[in-house]
mmCIF file of C-alpha atoms and ligand atoms in Angstrom:
data_model
loop_
_atom_site.group_PDB
_atom_site.id
_atom_site.type_symbol
_atom_site.label_atom_id
_atom_site.label_comp_id
_atom_site.label_asym_id
_atom_site.label_seq_id
_atom_site.Cartn_x
_atom_site.Cartn_y
_atom_site.Cartn_z
ATOM 1 C CA MET A 1 0.000 0.000 0.000
ATOM 2 C CA GLU A 2 1.446 3.371 -1.012
ATOM 3 C CA ASN A 3 -0.540 5.532 1.410
ATOM 4 C CA LYS A 4 1.349 6.739 4.487
ATOM 5 C CA THR A 5 -1.376 8.513 6.478
ATOM 6 C CA VAL A 6 -4.986 7.667 7.299
ATOM 7 C CA GLU A 7 -7.183 8.718 4.411
ATOM 8 C CA ASN A 8 -10.932 9.290 4.459
ATOM 9 C CA VAL A 9 -12.999 7.230 2.045
ATOM 10 C CA LEU A 10 -16.707 7.788 1.508
ATOM 11 C CA ILE A 11 -18.681 4.976 -0.120
ATOM 12 C CA THR A 12 -22.322 5.207 -1.194
ATOM 13 C CA GLY A 13 -24.831 2.335 -1.126
ATOM 14 C CA CYS A 14 -23.195 0.231 1.605
ATOM 15 C CA ARG A 15 -26.245 -1.700 2.854
ATOM 16 C CA GLY A 16 -24.792 -4.874 1.342
ATOM 17 C CA GLY A 17 -23.099 -6.206 -1.769
ATOM 18 C CA ILE A 18 -20.028 -4.606 -3.328
ATOM 19 C CA GLY A 19 -20.323 -1.397 -1.280
ATOM 20 C CA ARG A 20 -20.328 -3.092 2.112
ATOM 21 C CA ASP A 21 -17.579 -5.550 1.151
ATOM 22 C CA THR A 22 -15.415 -2.678 -0.108
ATOM 23 C CA ALA A 23 -16.044 -0.702 3.088
ATOM 24 C CA ILE A 24 -14.862 -3.652 5.176
ATOM 25 C CA ALA A 25 -11.800 -4.282 3.011
ATOM 26 C CA LEU A 26 -10.727 -0.622 3.219
ATOM 27 C CA ALA A 27 -11.412 -0.335 6.951
ATOM 28 C CA ASN A 28 -9.259 -3.429 7.451
ATOM 29 C CA LEU A 29 -6.467 -1.674 5.534
ATOM 30 C CA GLY A 30 -6.612 1.255 7.957
ATOM 31 C CA TYR A 31 -8.707 3.735 5.992
ATOM 32 C CA HIS A 32 -11.282 5.854 7.800
ATOM 33 C CA VAL A 33 -14.466 4.733 6.053
ATOM 34 C CA PHE A 34 -17.701 6.678 5.828
ATOM 35 C CA ALA A 35 -19.993 3.805 4.859
ATOM 36 C CA THR A 36 -23.197 5.504 3.763
ATOM 37 C CA VAL A 37 -26.601 3.949 3.176
ATOM 38 C CA HIS A 38 -29.677 4.833 1.128
ATOM 39 C CA ARG A 39 -32.259 4.657 3.911
ATOM 40 C CA LYS A 40 -32.411 5.658 7.554
ATOM 41 C CA GLU A 41 -33.494 2.167 8.645
ATOM 42 C CA SER A 42 -30.278 0.668 7.237
ATOM 43 C CA VAL A 43 -28.023 2.792 9.468
ATOM 44 C CA GLU A 44 -28.494 0.690 12.635
ATOM 45 C CA GLU A 45 -28.375 -2.515 10.595
ATOM 46 C CA LEU A 46 -24.939 -1.683 9.157
ATOM 47 C CA LYS A 47 -23.668 -0.385 12.502
ATOM 48 C CA ALA A 48 -24.672 -3.684 14.116
ATOM 49 C CA TYR A 49 -23.000 -5.625 11.317
ATOM 50 C CA SER A 50 -19.726 -3.705 11.641
ATOM 51 C CA LYS A 51 -19.794 -4.132 15.423
ATOM 52 C CA GLU A 52 -20.325 -7.865 15.047
ATOM 53 C CA LYS A 53 -17.343 -8.026 12.663
ATOM 54 C CA ALA A 54 -15.294 -5.715 14.948
ATOM 55 C CA ILE A 55 -14.728 -3.286 12.081
ATOM 56 C CA SER A 56 -14.796 0.462 12.490
ATOM 57 C CA LEU A 57 -17.139 2.147 10.010
ATOM 58 C CA GLU A 58 -18.724 5.571 10.286
ATOM 59 C CA VAL A 59 -22.286 4.968 9.105
ATOM 60 C CA PHE A 60 -24.891 7.534 8.075
ATOM 61 C CA LYS A 61 -27.704 8.008 5.589
ATOM 62 C CA LEU A 62 -26.807 9.484 2.227
ATOM 63 C CA ASP A 63 -29.501 9.232 -0.418
ATOM 64 C CA ILE A 64 -27.651 10.407 -3.508
ATOM 65 C CA THR A 65 -30.862 11.824 -4.999
ATOM 66 C CA ASP A 66 -31.449 14.042 -1.950
ATOM 67 C CA PRO A 67 -29.717 17.454 -2.245
ATOM 68 C CA GLU A 68 -29.590 17.887 1.551
ATOM 69 C CA ASP A 69 -27.975 14.475 2.010
ATOM 70 C CA ARG A 70 -25.452 15.191 -0.737
ATOM 71 C CA LYS A 71 -24.373 18.390 1.029
ATOM 72 C CA LYS A 72 -23.110 16.258 3.955
ATOM 73 C CA VAL A 73 -19.914 15.596 1.973
ATOM 74 C CA LEU A 74 -19.021 19.299 2.170
ATOM 75 C CA ASP A 75 -18.401 18.957 5.912
ATOM 76 C CA LEU A 76 -16.104 15.967 5.546
ATOM 77 C CA ASP A 77 -12.499 15.933 4.418
ATOM 78 C CA ILE A 78 -12.932 13.259 1.768
ATOM 79 C CA ASP A 79 -9.826 11.906 0.072
ATOM 80 C CA ILE A 80 -11.592 9.202 -1.911
ATOM 81 C CA LEU A 81 -15.212 9.064 -3.010
ATOM 82 C CA ILE A 82 -16.524 5.693 -4.179
ATOM 83 C CA ASN A 83 -19.792 6.132 -6.069
ATOM 84 C CA ASN A 84 -21.247 2.674 -5.625
ATOM 85 C CA ALA A 85 -24.986 3.383 -5.157
ATOM 86 C CA GLY A 86 -27.133 2.335 -8.051
ATOM 87 C CA ILE A 87 -30.472 1.012 -9.196
ATOM 88 C CA GLY A 88 -31.588 -0.677 -12.391
ATOM 89 C CA GLU A 89 -34.663 -0.737 -14.561
ATOM 90 C CA SER A 90 -35.127 -3.496 -17.100
ATOM 91 C CA GLY A 91 -37.588 -4.109 -19.919
ATOM 92 C CA SER A 92 -37.794 -3.179 -23.559
ATOM 93 C CA LEU A 93 -36.722 0.363 -24.428
ATOM 94 C CA THR A 94 -39.386 0.337 -27.139
ATOM 95 C CA GLU A 95 -42.108 0.625 -24.514
ATOM 96 C CA ILE A 96 -40.635 1.177 -21.046
ATOM 97 C CA PRO A 97 -42.529 3.906 -19.136
ATOM 98 C CA MET A 98 -40.296 6.969 -19.345
ATOM 99 C CA GLU A 99 -40.616 7.792 -15.647
ATOM 100 C CA ARG A 100 -38.701 4.576 -14.958
ATOM 101 C CA VAL A 101 -35.851 5.624 -17.251
ATOM 102 C CA ARG A 102 -35.814 9.110 -15.706
ATOM 103 C CA LYS A 103 -35.647 7.643 -12.192
ATOM 104 C CA ASN A 104 -32.804 5.367 -13.251
ATOM 105 C CA PHE A 105 -30.845 8.348 -14.619
ATOM 106 C CA GLU A 106 -31.739 10.509 -11.613
ATOM 107 C CA THR A 107 -30.047 8.024 -9.275
ATOM 108 C CA ASN A 108 -27.241 6.461 -11.274
ATOM 109 C CA VAL A 109 -26.120 9.402 -13.388
ATOM 110 C CA PHE A 110 -27.331 12.712 -11.947
ATOM 111 C CA GLY A 111 -27.034 11.705 -8.279
ATOM 112 C CA THR A 112 -23.537 10.349 -8.861
ATOM 113 C CA LEU A 113 -22.396 13.377 -10.853
ATOM 114 C CA GLU A 114 -23.775 15.905 -8.362
ATOM 115 C CA LEU A 115 -22.211 14.111 -5.415
ATOM 116 C CA SER A 116 -18.899 13.870 -7.269
ATOM 117 C CA GLN A 117 -18.946 17.595 -8.042
ATOM 118 C CA LEU A 118 -19.436 18.382 -4.343
ATOM 119 C CA ALA A 119 -16.685 16.009 -3.212
ATOM 120 C CA LEU A 120 -14.376 17.414 -5.889
ATOM 121 C CA LYS A 121 -14.655 20.897 -4.358
ATOM 122 C CA GLY A 122 -12.572 19.773 -1.366
ATOM 123 C CA MET A 123 -10.254 17.638 -3.484
ATOM 124 C CA MET A 124 -9.500 20.490 -5.903
ATOM 125 C CA LYS A 125 -8.853 22.840 -3.002
ATOM 126 C CA LYS A 126 -6.215 20.539 -1.507
ATOM 127 C CA ASP A 127 -5.105 19.332 -4.971
ATOM 128 C CA SER A 128 -5.456 15.700 -4.022
ATOM 129 C CA GLY A 129 -8.100 13.014 -4.249
ATOM 130 C CA LYS A 130 -9.905 10.329 -6.177
ATOM 131 C CA VAL A 131 -13.413 9.981 -7.494
ATOM 132 C CA ILE A 132 -14.174 6.347 -8.197
ATOM 133 C CA ILE A 133 -17.266 5.488 -10.193
ATOM 134 C CA ILE A 134 -18.741 2.007 -10.120
ATOM 135 C CA SER A 135 -20.003 1.565 -13.656
ATOM 136 C CA SER A 136 -20.410 -1.918 -15.136
ATOM 137 C CA LEU A 137 -19.389 -4.139 -18.027
ATOM 138 C CA ALA A 138 -22.988 -3.314 -19.046
ATOM 139 C CA GLY A 139 -21.534 0.168 -19.623
ATOM 140 C CA ARG A 140 -19.444 -1.329 -22.422
ATOM 141 C CA LEU A 141 -21.732 -3.998 -23.800
ATOM 142 C CA PRO A 142 -25.467 -3.266 -24.037
ATOM 143 C CA LEU A 143 -27.893 -6.041 -23.175
ATOM 144 C CA ALA A 144 -31.376 -6.505 -24.671
ATOM 145 C CA PHE A 145 -34.157 -5.788 -22.156
ATOM 146 C CA TRP A 146 -31.661 -4.025 -19.845
ATOM 147 C CA GLY A 147 -31.600 -0.825 -21.883
ATOM 148 C CA SER A 148 -32.345 1.732 -19.196
ATOM 149 C CA TYR A 149 -29.707 0.345 -16.806
ATOM 150 C CA CYS A 150 -27.128 -0.027 -19.606
ATOM 151 C CA MET A 151 -27.729 3.539 -20.769
ATOM 152 C CA THR A 152 -27.019 4.861 -17.272
ATOM 153 C CA LYS A 153 -23.820 2.839 -17.036
ATOM 154 C CA PHE A 154 -22.638 3.943 -20.514
ATOM 155 C CA SER A 155 -23.302 7.527 -19.342
ATOM 156 C CA LEU A 156 -21.349 7.012 -16.134
ATOM 157 C CA SER A 157 -18.368 5.544 -17.981
ATOM 158 C CA ALA A 158 -18.457 8.497 -20.389
ATOM 159 C CA ALA A 159 -18.723 10.949 -17.485
ATOM 160 C CA ALA A 160 -15.683 9.427 -15.785
ATOM 161 C CA ASP A 161 -13.619 9.503 -19.004
ATOM 162 C CA VAL A 162 -14.546 13.132 -19.654
ATOM 163 C CA MET A 163 -13.792 14.306 -16.106
ATOM 164 C CA ARG A 164 -10.454 12.453 -16.228
ATOM 165 C CA GLN A 165 -9.467 14.155 -19.505
ATOM 166 C CA GLU A 166 -10.512 17.555 -18.203
ATOM 167 C CA LEU A 167 -8.732 17.293 -14.849
ATOM 168 C CA LYS A 168 -5.534 16.085 -16.521
ATOM 169 C CA MET A 169 -5.154 19.609 -17.955
ATOM 170 C CA ILE A 170 -4.926 21.213 -14.524
ATOM 171 C CA THR A 171 -3.703 18.636 -12.008
ATOM 172 C CA LYS A 172 -1.812 15.370 -11.710
ATOM 173 C CA ASN A 173 -3.195 14.695 -8.239
ATOM 174 C CA VAL A 174 -6.964 14.399 -8.612
ATOM 175 C CA HIS A 175 -7.975 11.181 -10.316
ATOM 176 C CA VAL A 176 -11.190 9.810 -11.749
ATOM 177 C CA VAL A 177 -11.406 6.036 -12.015
ATOM 178 C CA THR A 178 -14.034 3.753 -13.527
ATOM 179 C CA ILE A 179 -14.735 0.318 -12.059
ATOM 180 C CA GLU A 180 -16.488 -2.164 -14.320
ATOM 181 C CA PRO A 181 -17.850 -5.168 -12.443
ATOM 182 C CA GLY A 182 -19.068 -8.185 -14.368
ATOM 183 C CA SER A 183 -21.855 -10.259 -12.796
ATOM 184 C CA TYR A 184 -21.827 -10.797 -9.026
ATOM 185 C CA HIS A 185 -24.482 -12.524 -6.966
ATOM 186 C CA THR A 186 -25.449 -9.689 -4.622
ATOM 187 C CA GLY A 187 -29.174 -9.830 -5.389
ATOM 188 C CA PHE A 188 -28.886 -6.697 -7.532
ATOM 189 C CA ASN A 189 -29.369 -8.423 -10.897
ATOM 190 C CA GLN A 190 -32.445 -10.294 -9.663
ATOM 191 C CA LYS A 191 -33.966 -6.992 -8.514
ATOM 192 C CA VAL A 192 -33.272 -5.372 -11.882
ATOM 193 C CA MET A 193 -34.562 -8.386 -13.816
ATOM 194 C CA ALA A 194 -37.836 -8.316 -11.866
ATOM 195 C CA THR A 195 -38.636 -4.624 -12.492
ATOM 196 C CA LYS A 196 -39.863 -5.313 -16.026
ATOM 197 C CA TYR A 197 -42.566 -7.767 -14.912
ATOM 198 C CA SER A 198 -44.449 -5.054 -13.068
ATOM 199 C CA TRP A 199 -45.320 -3.447 -16.419
ATOM 200 C CA MET A 200 -44.277 -5.773 -19.304
ATOM 201 C CA ASN A 201 -47.422 -7.871 -19.487
ATOM 202 C CA ASP A 202 -50.103 -9.028 -21.920
ATOM 203 C CA SER A 203 -50.140 -5.714 -23.731
ATOM 204 C CA SER A 204 -46.364 -5.736 -24.333
ATOM 205 C CA TYR A 205 -44.972 -6.116 -27.862
ATOM 206 C CA PHE A 206 -43.045 -9.015 -26.327
ATOM 207 C CA SER A 207 -45.938 -10.723 -24.512
ATOM 208 C CA LYS A 208 -45.302 -13.946 -26.409
ATOM 209 C CA ASN A 209 -41.574 -13.834 -25.599
ATOM 210 C CA ILE A 210 -41.745 -13.003 -21.902
ATOM 211 C CA VAL A 211 -41.469 -16.584 -20.644
ATOM 212 C CA GLN A 212 -38.437 -17.212 -22.863
ATOM 213 C CA ILE A 213 -36.781 -13.914 -21.911
ATOM 214 C CA LYS A 214 -37.139 -14.797 -18.207
ATOM 215 C CA LYS A 215 -35.765 -18.316 -18.757
ATOM 216 C CA ASN A 216 -32.759 -17.002 -20.705
ATOM 217 C CA GLU A 217 -31.949 -14.293 -18.169
ATOM 218 C CA GLU A 218 -32.175 -16.660 -15.218
ATOM 219 C CA ALA A 219 -29.979 -19.225 -16.988
ATOM 220 C CA ASN A 220 -27.413 -16.590 -18.021
ATOM 221 C CA PHE A 221 -27.096 -15.109 -14.547
ATOM 222 C CA ALA A 222 -26.928 -18.558 -12.943
ATOM 223 C CA LEU A 223 -23.964 -19.223 -15.219
ATOM 224 C CA LEU A 224 -22.224 -15.857 -15.032
ATOM 225 C CA GLU A 225 -22.737 -14.553 -11.513
ATOM 226 C CA ARG A 226 -19.750 -14.875 -9.191
ATOM 227 C CA LYS A 227 -20.765 -15.946 -5.693
ATOM 228 C CA SER A 228 -18.112 -13.834 -4.006
ATOM 229 C CA THR A 229 -17.324 -10.151 -4.592
ATOM 230 C CA VAL A 230 -13.645 -10.687 -3.741
ATOM 231 C CA SER A 231 -12.323 -10.229 -7.291
ATOM 232 C CA ILE A 232 -14.042 -6.878 -7.851
ATOM 233 C CA VAL A 233 -13.325 -5.592 -4.342
ATOM 234 C CA LYS A 234 -9.643 -6.362 -5.014
ATOM 235 C CA GLN A 235 -9.774 -4.113 -8.091
ATOM 236 C CA ILE A 236 -11.473 -1.292 -6.171
ATOM 237 C CA VAL A 237 -8.840 -1.590 -3.432
ATOM 238 C CA LYS A 238 -6.139 -1.351 -6.119
ATOM 239 C CA ALA A 239 -7.705 1.847 -7.447
ATOM 240 C CA VAL A 240 -7.838 3.296 -3.923
ATOM 241 C CA THR A 241 -4.344 2.336 -2.798
ATOM 242 C CA THR A 242 -2.363 3.161 -5.963
ATOM 243 C CA SER A 243 -1.091 6.732 -6.169
ATOM 244 C CA GLN A 244 -1.392 6.853 -9.977
ATOM 245 C CA PRO A 245 -4.447 4.667 -10.702
ATOM 246 C CA ARG A 246 -5.313 3.312 -14.132
ATOM 247 C CA PRO A 247 -8.363 4.847 -15.849
ATOM 248 C CA ARG A 248 -10.388 1.690 -15.323
ATOM 249 C CA TYR A 249 -10.390 -1.574 -13.430
ATOM 250 C CA SER A 250 -12.581 -4.577 -14.100
ATOM 251 C CA ALA A 251 -13.311 -8.122 -12.914
ATOM 252 C CA PRO A 252 -13.737 -11.027 -13.316
ATOM 253 C CA TRP A 253 -11.071 -11.039 -16.055
ATOM 254 C CA TRP A 254 -12.826 -13.559 -18.270
ATOM 255 C CA GLN A 255 -16.051 -11.511 -18.360
ATOM 256 C CA THR A 256 -13.992 -8.404 -19.174
ATOM 257 C CA ALA A 257 -12.248 -10.270 -21.991
ATOM 258 C CA GLY A 258 -15.592 -11.604 -23.251
ATOM 259 C CA ALA A 259 -17.180 -8.132 -23.240
ATOM 260 C CA GLN A 260 -14.166 -6.668 -25.074
ATOM 261 C CA PHE A 261 -14.250 -9.470 -27.658
ATOM 262 C CA LEU A 262 -17.985 -9.000 -28.336
ATOM 263 C CA ARG A 263 -17.405 -5.244 -28.628
ATOM 264 C CA ILE A 264 -14.699 -5.810 -31.237
ATOM 265 C CA LEU A 265 -17.144 -8.031 -33.133
ATOM 266 C CA GLY A 266 -19.549 -5.069 -33.059
ATOM 267 C CA LYS A 267 -22.161 -6.735 -30.818
HETATM 268 N N1 NAP B 301 -23.949 -7.163 -8.863
HETATM 269 C C1 NAP B 301 -23.555 -7.049 -10.115
HETATM 270 O O1 NAP B 301 -23.542 -8.026 -10.899
HETATM 271 C C2 NAP B 301 -23.097 -5.717 -10.641
HETATM 272 C C3 NAP B 301 -22.497 -5.682 -11.905
HETATM 273 C C4 NAP B 301 -22.073 -4.479 -12.423
HETATM 274 C C5 NAP B 301 -22.200 -3.316 -11.689
HETATM 275 N N2 NAP B 301 -22.786 -3.368 -10.464
HETATM 276 C C6 NAP B 301 -22.929 -2.091 -9.744
HETATM 277 O O2 NAP B 301 -22.357 -2.196 -8.467
HETATM 278 C C7 NAP B 301 -22.995 -1.294 -7.574
HETATM 279 C C8 NAP B 301 -23.366 -2.045 -6.304
HETATM 280 O O3 NAP B 301 -24.274 -3.064 -6.631
HETATM 281 P P1 NAP B 301 -24.422 -4.415 -5.806
HETATM 282 O O4 NAP B 301 -24.383 -5.516 -6.768
HETATM 283 O O5 NAP B 301 -23.506 -4.426 -4.654
HETATM 284 O O6 NAP B 301 -25.963 -4.335 -5.336
HETATM 285 P P2 NAP B 301 -26.643 -3.631 -4.072
HETATM 286 O O7 NAP B 301 -26.172 -4.260 -2.821
HETATM 287 O O8 NAP B 301 -28.101 -3.604 -4.343
HETATM 288 O O9 NAP B 301 -26.047 -2.170 -4.134
HETATM 289 C C9 NAP B 301 -26.728 -1.044 -4.573
HETATM 290 C C10 NAP B 301 -26.805 -0.097 -3.407
HETATM 291 O O10 NAP B 301 -27.229 1.186 -3.858
HETATM 292 C C11 NAP B 301 -28.112 1.679 -2.867
HETATM 293 N N3 NAP B 301 -28.928 2.758 -3.424
HETATM 294 C C12 NAP B 301 -29.929 2.695 -4.317
HETATM 295 N N4 NAP B 301 -30.431 3.928 -4.539
HETATM 296 C C13 NAP B 301 -29.712 4.775 -3.763
HETATM 297 C C14 NAP B 301 -29.754 6.162 -3.527
HETATM 298 N N5 NAP B 301 -30.648 6.954 -4.123
HETATM 299 N N6 NAP B 301 -28.874 6.694 -2.664
HETATM 300 C C15 NAP B 301 -27.960 5.923 -2.032
HETATM 301 N N7 NAP B 301 -27.872 4.601 -2.192
HETATM 302 C C16 NAP B 301 -28.748 4.043 -3.057
HETATM 303 C C17 NAP B 301 -28.922 0.482 -2.422
HETATM 304 O O11 NAP B 301 -29.572 0.717 -1.190
HETATM 305 P P3 NAP B 301 -30.997 0.044 -0.843
HETATM 306 O O12 NAP B 301 -30.843 -1.406 -1.197
HETATM 307 O O13 NAP B 301 -31.185 0.311 0.591
HETATM 308 O O14 NAP B 301 -32.004 0.741 -1.723
HETATM 309 C C18 NAP B 301 -27.822 -0.559 -2.339
HETATM 310 O O15 NAP B 301 -27.201 -0.510 -1.064
HETATM 311 C C19 NAP B 301 -24.202 -0.725 -8.335
HETATM 312 O O16 NAP B 301 -23.866 0.560 -8.839
HETATM 313 C C20 NAP B 301 -24.376 -1.700 -9.502
HETATM 314 O O17 NAP B 301 -24.921 -1.068 -10.645
HETATM 315 C C21 NAP B 301 -23.231 -4.532 -9.921
#
């Protein structure tokens, strides 16, 4: 680890999954971790979990779509922001209700960007810091019936690339990093998959295909999802601990290679 002093890391969406596992890994490495959660009721839950594991986490509510919650970062000396919070809407883009797409963008893209801008204020002032954005391999390779989610992740990857290029002109010490997880069994994909069945029904263009779509998705995720988040958490830890991080980190390697290969083929 290249860091010499205790650095402050703020992570969004730490109720479980990749966010919580990353919070634990970084706390174990000696970072001061602000492990934030979407909802008030998750604060005590995560505090109890960290106590049980004897890990020191500073837990509070930060809904990234709430302007008042976002302002909390202004009072903290954040060295590293990890934008992990996210939601997903699935279903055909040809007919998905637009309010679902808007909500998806409001959280994943606008919430993340606004929070990053606020955290960057402090980082730019001290000319040091990292903004890490958890995008997805779905931000490289679009998937049918996951259009809304994929669009938000493409946008996030673009946002990170643009901010990185811009900041390079004025500083060598503030970094923007993209993390691209493949499929991990955190429950997230199942939640996203299910959203479409609350509105894609008998009147859908795809009403005759719905059973097959569900079968295919379940089979694909059963095959692809990694049980443990260790491989992606390792990549996030690399991005945090390296003084000159790469633009992007991804895992598992074989899903990254597969996504790159399909991209080259123009899929
Ligand atoms: N699992 C995968 O296969 C996979 C693959 C690629 C990328 N990712 C990305 O990895 C990140 C973490 O996902 P995960 O798999 O670990 O699933 P997860 O545990 O469901 O993580 C998502 C977190 O975001 C929180 N969240 C949702 N809306 C929020 C808001 N407005 N403000 C603050 N927090 C909010 C959720 O809180 P509540 O549950 O309390 O609402 C949850 O804790 C997400 O950005 C996801 O897109 C996951």
